Short mmCIF file of C-alpha atoms in Angstrom, two decimals:
data_model
loop_
_atom_site.label_atom_id
_atom_site.label_comp_id
_atom_site.label_asym_id
_atom_site.label_seq_id
_atom_site.Cartn_x
_atom_site.Cartn_y
_atom_site.Cartn_z
CA MET D 1 -34.77 -115.52 43.37
CA LEU D 2 -32.31 -113.06 45.31
CA ARG D 3 -28.67 -113.47 46.07
CA LEU D 4 -25.71 -111.44 47.74
CA ARG D 5 -22.60 -110.64 46.18
CA ALA D 6 -19.36 -109.05 46.99
CA MET D 7 -16.49 -108.74 44.47
CA ARG D 8 -12.95 -106.26 45.11
CA ILE D 9 -11.81 -106.04 41.73
CA THR D 10 -8.50 -105.16 42.82
CA LEU D 11 -8.42 -108.88 44.38
CA ILE D 12 -9.95 -110.64 41.26
CA GLY D 13 -7.19 -111.97 39.57
CA LEU D 14 -5.78 -113.67 42.85
CA PHE D 15 -8.94 -114.66 44.48
CA GLY D 16 -12.06 -114.73 41.89
CA LEU D 17 -15.27 -113.51 42.19
CA VAL D 18 -16.58 -114.59 45.88
CA LEU D 19 -20.21 -115.74 46.07
CA LEU D 20 -21.98 -115.89 49.40
CA LEU D 21 -25.43 -117.71 48.80
CA ALA D 22 -26.39 -117.65 52.63
CA MET D 23 -28.07 -113.99 52.16
CA THR D 24 -31.11 -113.62 49.30
CA PRO D 25 -30.60 -110.11 48.42
CA HIS D 26 -27.77 -109.35 45.69
CA ILE D 27 -25.00 -106.68 46.31
CA SER D 28 -21.48 -105.76 44.88
CA ARG D 29 -19.00 -103.62 45.71
CA VAL D 30 -16.09 -102.49 43.85
CA SER D 31 -12.60 -100.79 45.05
CA ALA D 32 -11.83 -97.56 45.09
CA GLU D 33 -10.15 -96.03 41.70
CA ASP D 34 -7.20 -93.44 42.01
CA ASN D 35 -7.46 -90.40 39.74
CA SER D 36 -5.48 -88.04 41.90
CA THR D 37 -3.62 -86.25 38.15
CA GLN D 38 -7.58 -85.39 37.15
CA THR D 39 -42.54 -55.10 26.56
CA GLU D 40 -52.10 -46.40 23.73
CA ASN D 41 -54.17 -48.92 22.26
CA ALA D 42 -53.56 -48.84 18.44
CA VAL D 43 -55.04 -51.30 16.41
CA THR D 44 -53.30 -52.17 12.83
CA ALA D 45 -54.16 -54.27 10.03
CA ASP D 46 -52.29 -57.15 11.20
CA SER D 47 -53.86 -56.54 14.74
CA VAL D 48 -57.27 -57.29 13.06
CA GLU D 49 -56.20 -60.07 10.94
CA ARG D 50 -55.01 -62.10 14.15
CA VAL D 51 -58.51 -61.49 15.77
CA VAL D 52 -60.26 -62.65 12.64
CA THR D 53 -57.86 -65.79 12.79
CA SER D 54 -58.74 -66.60 16.43
CA GLU D 55 -62.23 -66.39 15.44
CA ARG D 56 -61.94 -68.92 12.89
CA ALA D 57 -59.88 -71.20 14.93
CA VAL D 58 -62.20 -71.45 17.64
CA ASN D 59 -64.55 -73.29 14.85
CA ALA D 60 -62.01 -75.12 13.43
CA MET D 61 -61.72 -78.67 13.29
CA MET D 62 -57.88 -79.04 14.34
CA GLY D 63 -56.33 -82.35 13.21
CA CYS D 64 -53.20 -83.59 14.96
CA SER D 65 -51.07 -86.05 13.62
CA TYR D 66 -48.21 -88.63 15.54
CA ARG D 67 -45.96 -91.69 15.19
CA THR D 68 -43.86 -93.48 16.94
CA HIS D 69 -40.55 -95.53 17.27
CA VAL D 70 -41.07 -98.91 18.55
CA GLN D 71 -38.55 -101.38 19.85
CA ASN D 72 -37.97 -104.46 17.48
CA VAL D 73 -40.68 -102.39 14.68
CA GLY D 74 -39.26 -98.82 14.19
CA TRP D 75 -40.91 -95.80 12.58
CA GLN D 76 -45.00 -96.83 12.72
CA ASP D 77 -47.37 -94.98 9.80
CA PHE D 78 -48.45 -91.72 11.18
CA VAL D 79 -52.07 -92.00 13.00
CA SER D 80 -54.17 -89.27 14.28
CA ASN D 81 -56.96 -87.65 16.49
CA GLY D 82 -56.59 -89.92 19.10
CA ALA D 83 -56.11 -92.99 17.66
CA MET D 84 -52.88 -95.21 19.29
CA SER D 85 -49.64 -95.23 18.39
CA GLY D 86 -47.30 -97.94 19.96
CA SER D 87 -48.14 -101.28 20.70
CA SER D 88 -50.22 -103.17 22.97
CA GLY D 89 -49.40 -106.69 24.91
CA LEU D 90 -45.90 -106.52 23.69
CA SER D 91 -43.82 -105.07 26.13
CA GLN D 92 -42.32 -103.05 23.57
CA ARG D 93 -40.88 -99.91 24.46
CA LEU D 94 -41.37 -96.13 22.96
CA GLU D 95 -38.26 -94.90 21.95
CA GLY D 96 -39.18 -91.94 19.54
CA ILE D 97 -42.13 -89.90 18.47
CA GLU D 98 -43.03 -86.96 16.16
CA VAL D 99 -46.11 -84.93 16.44
CA LYS D 100 -47.74 -82.33 13.94
CA LEU D 101 -50.82 -80.40 13.38
CA ASP D 102 -52.45 -81.05 10.38
CA ALA D 103 -55.19 -77.90 9.92
CA PRO D 104 -53.56 -75.07 8.58
CA VAL D 105 -54.76 -72.43 11.41
CA THR D 106 -51.97 -69.56 11.16
CA ASP D 107 -50.09 -68.88 14.43
CA LEU D 108 -50.61 -72.18 16.06
CA GLY D 109 -47.71 -75.07 16.63
CA ILE D 110 -47.29 -78.01 18.82
CA THR D 111 -44.18 -78.48 20.76
CA TYR D 112 -42.84 -81.51 23.21
CA GLN D 113 -40.50 -83.28 24.90
CA THR D 114 -39.73 -86.09 26.32
CA HIS D 115 -38.72 -88.19 29.36
CA ILE D 116 -35.68 -90.66 28.19
CA GLN D 117 -34.03 -93.22 30.25
CA ASN D 118 -30.45 -92.38 31.28
CA ILE D 119 -30.80 -88.26 30.13
CA GLY D 120 -33.92 -86.97 31.76
CA TRP D 121 -36.51 -84.41 30.12
CA GLU D 122 -34.86 -83.41 27.04
CA ALA D 123 -35.55 -79.55 28.12
CA ASP D 124 -33.13 -79.61 31.26
CA THR D 125 -30.53 -81.22 28.26
CA THR D 126 -29.25 -79.31 25.12
CA ARG D 127 -31.88 -81.16 23.23
CA GLY D 128 -34.36 -79.14 24.63
CA TRP D 129 -38.12 -79.19 23.03
CA LYS D 130 -39.41 -80.43 19.82
CA SER D 131 -41.83 -79.18 17.35
CA ASN D 132 -43.60 -79.63 14.47
CA GLY D 133 -42.94 -83.35 13.30
CA GLU D 134 -39.38 -83.25 15.05
CA MET D 135 -38.26 -86.03 16.63
CA SER D 136 -38.41 -86.29 20.20
CA GLY D 137 -36.10 -89.21 21.98
CA THR D 138 -33.11 -90.98 20.56
CA SER D 139 -32.32 -93.41 17.51
CA GLY D 140 -30.55 -96.42 17.87
CA GLN D 141 -29.51 -96.42 21.25
CA SER D 142 -32.12 -98.66 22.61
CA LEU D 143 -33.34 -96.08 25.49
CA ARG D 144 -36.86 -95.92 26.48
CA LEU D 145 -39.01 -92.75 26.63
CA GLU D 146 -40.83 -92.50 30.38
CA GLY D 147 -42.70 -89.42 30.24
CA ILE D 148 -44.00 -86.67 27.77
CA GLN D 149 -45.19 -83.32 27.78
CA ILE D 150 -47.01 -81.60 25.03
CA LYS D 151 -47.97 -78.27 24.41
CA LEU D 152 -49.50 -75.52 21.94
CA THR D 153 -47.49 -72.36 20.97
CA GLY D 154 -48.55 -69.23 19.02
CA ILE D 155 -51.25 -66.74 19.45
CA ASN D 156 -54.20 -69.04 18.80
CA ALA D 157 -52.88 -71.63 21.21
CA GLU D 158 -55.54 -69.97 24.01
CA GLN D 159 -58.31 -71.31 21.42
CA PHE D 160 -57.42 -75.17 21.91
CA ASP D 161 -56.41 -77.56 24.16
CA VAL D 162 -54.27 -80.28 23.81
CA TYR D 163 -54.66 -84.08 25.42
CA TYR D 164 -52.39 -86.92 25.75
CA GLN D 165 -52.57 -90.30 27.51
CA VAL D 166 -50.02 -93.00 27.83
CA HIS D 167 -49.80 -96.51 28.52
CA VAL D 168 -46.80 -97.04 31.18
CA GLN D 169 -45.21 -100.59 31.79
CA ASN D 170 -47.17 -102.19 34.94
CA TYR D 171 -49.26 -99.37 34.81
CA GLY D 172 -51.36 -99.65 32.04
CA TRP D 173 -53.39 -96.31 30.47
CA MET D 174 -53.20 -93.26 32.81
CA ASP D 175 -55.24 -90.63 32.87
CA TRP D 176 -55.18 -88.05 30.35
CA ALA D 177 -52.84 -84.85 30.43
CA LYS D 178 -53.41 -81.88 28.85
CA ASN D 179 -51.20 -78.54 27.76
CA GLY D 180 -47.71 -79.13 28.75
CA GLU D 181 -48.60 -81.36 32.02
CA SER D 182 -46.52 -84.54 32.59
CA SER D 183 -47.64 -87.71 31.06
CA GLY D 184 -46.08 -91.01 32.28
CA SER D 185 -43.87 -91.96 35.00
CA GLN D 186 -40.68 -90.72 36.29
CA GLY D 187 -37.94 -92.83 39.07
CA PHE D 188 -39.56 -95.93 38.20
CA SER D 189 -37.65 -96.94 34.81
CA TYR D 190 -41.17 -97.71 33.23
CA ARG D 191 -41.13 -97.61 29.49
CA LEU D 192 -43.87 -95.81 27.67
CA GLU D 193 -45.95 -98.40 24.97
CA GLY D 194 -48.42 -96.37 23.57
CA ILE D 195 -50.01 -93.14 23.23
CA HIS D 196 -53.12 -91.33 22.36
CA ILE D 197 -53.36 -87.58 20.81
CA VAL D 198 -56.25 -85.09 20.61
CA VAL D 199 -56.45 -81.41 19.82
CA GLN D 200 -59.73 -80.11 20.57
CA PRO D 201 -61.33 -76.15 20.94
CA LYS D 202 -60.60 -75.01 24.21
CA GLY D 203 -63.74 -75.39 26.77
CA THR D 204 -64.31 -79.14 25.26
CA ALA D 205 -64.91 -81.97 27.67
CA ALA D 206 -62.22 -83.73 28.30
CA PRO D 207 -61.60 -87.10 26.79
CA GLY D 208 -61.36 -89.29 29.75
CA LYS D 209 -60.08 -89.05 33.24
CA THR D 210 -57.48 -86.73 34.23
CA ASP D 211 -57.03 -87.17 37.63
CA THR D 212 -53.42 -88.92 37.60
CA PRO D 213 -51.82 -88.59 34.56
CA PHE D 214 -48.17 -88.85 35.90
CA ILE D 215 -46.92 -90.68 38.75
CA LYS D 216 -43.47 -90.30 40.33
CA ALA D 217 -41.04 -92.12 42.73
CA THR D 218 -40.00 -90.93 45.73
CA LYS D 219 -36.50 -91.71 45.53
CA PRO D 220 -35.10 -88.85 46.91
CA SER D 221 -36.17 -89.77 50.06
CA PHE D 222 -34.65 -92.96 49.71
CA GLU D 223 -31.55 -91.40 48.68
CA ALA D 224 -31.64 -89.12 51.45
CA GLN D 225 -32.19 -92.06 53.64
CA VAL D 226 -29.07 -94.08 52.81
CA ILE D 227 -27.10 -90.66 53.18
CA ALA D 228 -28.28 -90.59 56.82
CA LEU D 229 -27.35 -93.97 57.44
CA VAL D 230 -24.10 -94.08 55.87
CA ASN D 231 -23.19 -90.69 57.95
CA GLN D 232 -24.71 -92.62 61.37
CA GLU D 233 -21.75 -95.29 60.61
CA ARG D 234 -19.68 -92.89 60.17
CA ALA D 235 -20.10 -90.66 63.04
CA SER D 236 -20.01 -93.72 65.05
CA ARG D 237 -16.71 -94.25 64.60
CA ASN D 238 -15.81 -90.61 64.32
CA LEU D 239 -15.20 -90.30 60.68
CA GLY D 240 -16.03 -87.06 58.43
CA LEU D 241 -19.39 -87.36 57.32
CA VAL D 242 -20.39 -87.34 53.50
CA THR D 243 -22.59 -85.10 51.77
CA SER D 244 -24.31 -85.52 48.10
CA GLU D 245 -24.50 -83.28 45.41
CA PRO D 246 -26.75 -83.28 42.38
CA THR D 247 -24.42 -84.30 39.44
CA LEU D 248 -22.91 -87.21 41.54
CA THR D 249 -26.28 -88.07 42.23
CA ARG D 250 -27.33 -88.41 38.62
CA ALA D 251 -24.16 -90.50 38.09
CA ALA D 252 -25.34 -92.89 40.51
CA GLN D 253 -28.78 -92.85 39.67
CA ILE D 254 -27.82 -93.87 35.77
CA ARG D 255 -25.91 -96.46 37.51
CA ALA D 256 -28.65 -97.78 39.23
CA GLU D 257 -30.72 -98.12 35.83
CA GLU D 258 -27.63 -99.68 34.14
CA ILE D 259 -27.56 -102.45 36.58
CA MET D 260 -31.10 -103.98 35.98
CA GLN D 261 -29.46 -104.67 32.34
CA LEU D 262 -26.12 -105.97 33.54
CA PHE D 263 -25.35 -106.44 37.38
CA SER D 264 -21.70 -105.80 37.31
CA HIS D 265 -19.09 -103.00 37.97
CA THR D 266 -18.43 -103.12 34.00
CA ARG D 267 -21.12 -100.60 32.49
CA PRO D 268 -23.77 -102.18 29.29
CA ASN D 269 -21.15 -100.63 27.07
CA GLN D 270 -18.36 -102.68 28.39
CA SER D 271 -16.49 -99.48 29.73
CA SER D 272 -15.67 -99.26 33.46
CA CYS D 273 -18.54 -97.93 36.27
CA PHE D 274 -15.85 -94.80 36.68
CA THR D 275 -16.54 -93.32 33.25
CA VAL D 276 -19.70 -92.12 34.19
CA LEU D 277 -18.26 -89.55 36.35
CA THR D 278 -16.11 -88.16 33.82
CA GLU D 279 -19.13 -88.09 31.17
CA LEU D 280 -20.74 -85.76 33.32
CA GLY D 281 -17.39 -83.71 34.14
CA ILE D 282 -17.20 -84.95 37.56
CA THR D 283 -13.73 -84.59 38.72
CA TYR D 284 -11.95 -87.29 41.48
CA ASN D 285 -9.03 -88.27 43.04
CA ARG D 286 -10.30 -91.22 44.37
CA ALA D 287 -13.99 -93.41 43.72
CA GLY D 288 -15.64 -96.18 45.11
CA GLU D 289 -18.85 -97.72 43.87
CA ASN D 290 -21.29 -99.87 46.13
CA ILE D 291 -24.07 -101.73 44.11
CA ALA D 292 -26.90 -104.01 45.17
CA ALA D 293 -30.36 -105.76 43.88
CA GLY D 294 -33.23 -107.10 45.67
CA TYR D 295 -33.53 -105.15 48.87
CA SER D 296 -36.70 -103.13 49.21
CA SER D 297 -35.86 -100.47 51.69
CA PRO D 298 -32.77 -98.10 52.83
CA GLU D 299 -32.44 -100.35 55.85
CA ALA D 300 -32.47 -103.48 54.26
CA VAL D 301 -29.73 -102.37 51.10
CA MET D 302 -27.50 -100.69 54.07
CA ALA D 303 -27.78 -103.61 56.32
CA GLY D 304 -26.73 -105.85 53.59
CA TRP D 305 -23.80 -103.90 52.21
CA MET D 306 -22.59 -103.22 56.10
CA ASN D 307 -22.51 -106.80 56.63
CA SER D 308 -19.60 -107.31 53.68
CA GLU D 309 -16.43 -106.07 54.22
CA GLY D 310 -15.94 -105.06 50.77
CA HIS D 311 -18.68 -102.86 50.86
CA LYS D 312 -18.41 -101.71 54.28
CA ALA D 313 -14.46 -100.52 53.45
CA ASN D 314 -16.48 -98.34 51.11
CA ILE D 315 -18.59 -96.80 53.46
CA LEU D 316 -16.37 -96.14 56.23
CA ASN D 317 -13.32 -94.95 53.70
CA PRO D 318 -12.02 -91.87 55.40
CA GLY D 319 -11.16 -90.77 52.24
CA PHE D 320 -14.24 -90.33 50.77
CA ASN D 321 -16.51 -87.06 51.35
CA LYS D 322 -18.79 -87.17 48.52
CA LEU D 323 -21.73 -89.95 48.07
CA GLY D 324 -24.48 -90.19 45.29
CA VAL D 325 -27.30 -92.85 45.86
CA GLY D 326 -29.38 -94.28 42.94
CA TYR D 327 -32.45 -96.16 43.23
CA ALA D 328 -34.27 -97.71 40.44
CA GLN D 329 -37.50 -100.00 40.07
CA SER D 330 -38.57 -103.00 37.82
CA GLY D 331 -41.22 -105.06 37.27
CA SER D 332 -38.76 -107.81 36.73
CA GLY D 333 -35.52 -109.24 37.97
CA TYR D 334 -34.88 -108.34 41.43
CA GLY D 335 -37.48 -105.83 41.59
CA HIS D 336 -35.21 -102.85 43.11
CA TYR D 337 -31.64 -101.82 42.42
CA TRP D 338 -29.24 -99.60 44.28
CA THR D 339 -25.96 -97.80 43.93
CA GLN D 340 -23.86 -95.83 45.79
CA MET D 341 -20.74 -93.68 44.33
CA PHE D 342 -18.58 -92.57 46.85
CA ILE D 343 -15.61 -89.77 45.43
CA SER D 344 -12.88 -87.81 47.15
CA ASN D 345 -12.15 -84.12 45.68
#
């Protein structure tokens, strides 16, 4: 079930919404927005104690407890030592997680971060890594966890391995990751639904396969292809080329994930699509957005946009000099979601 739609915001009050049902994929465009006014070798008592601690640690039965915040359920009870936290067969996202070590081994801690919908890896933001029972994720925002990294810290961290395995929407149980590796997915907009965690002495056999704990979509290639196709169209008409920049690409990616929830130039929070620019500190004089759903390749979505006068107008607008492209996949709905965010600055 796919369709095509074009929308011109500045004219909607006069002409309403124009629906063209001859094409199956689903696209939409918003007209541009003006924003012009905008470090001897000595052995001390302390070091001797640390050596003894390490020897004890190797033989310790290390316990690890964890719990998750599950969509429509809330915080579950703590489980430990490889038991599943989360849900099975209910299609419910994980929204938060707390992890802690149980055995009182000195100089040993655990730290972790998650990849959060619309936010990304926490260590790339001011949120940072969480540790020793702190919550990683969000509360009250209905944002899914998409990936996780867990590692041990402290002098005795070298005596243990931490293994973790997640259940990913549309994929099922991934292979086991360990010691800070990524587990889950990135770029597919797939939720985590369950997790196992175990801490065991270094050198102990892994709990299971470790080949593929993480999958990452080839979105950068898709994004680059769309920009190349845009510049091909512009060059053929002697128009200036557009360039990409990371923050604008992030804005477009946020919008691509948002239109999976609400296919509109109005965001799920009911604000204008352009508020994502100001939220990320992007300054601009003029901005425009094209959105689409149902197209499985850069070539297909560009053809759809170029066959719609409203979308084509944004692509060929001589005033635009920057372009961010977002792409997201979903196991339901239209499957493929695209956003172009143009600005001039």
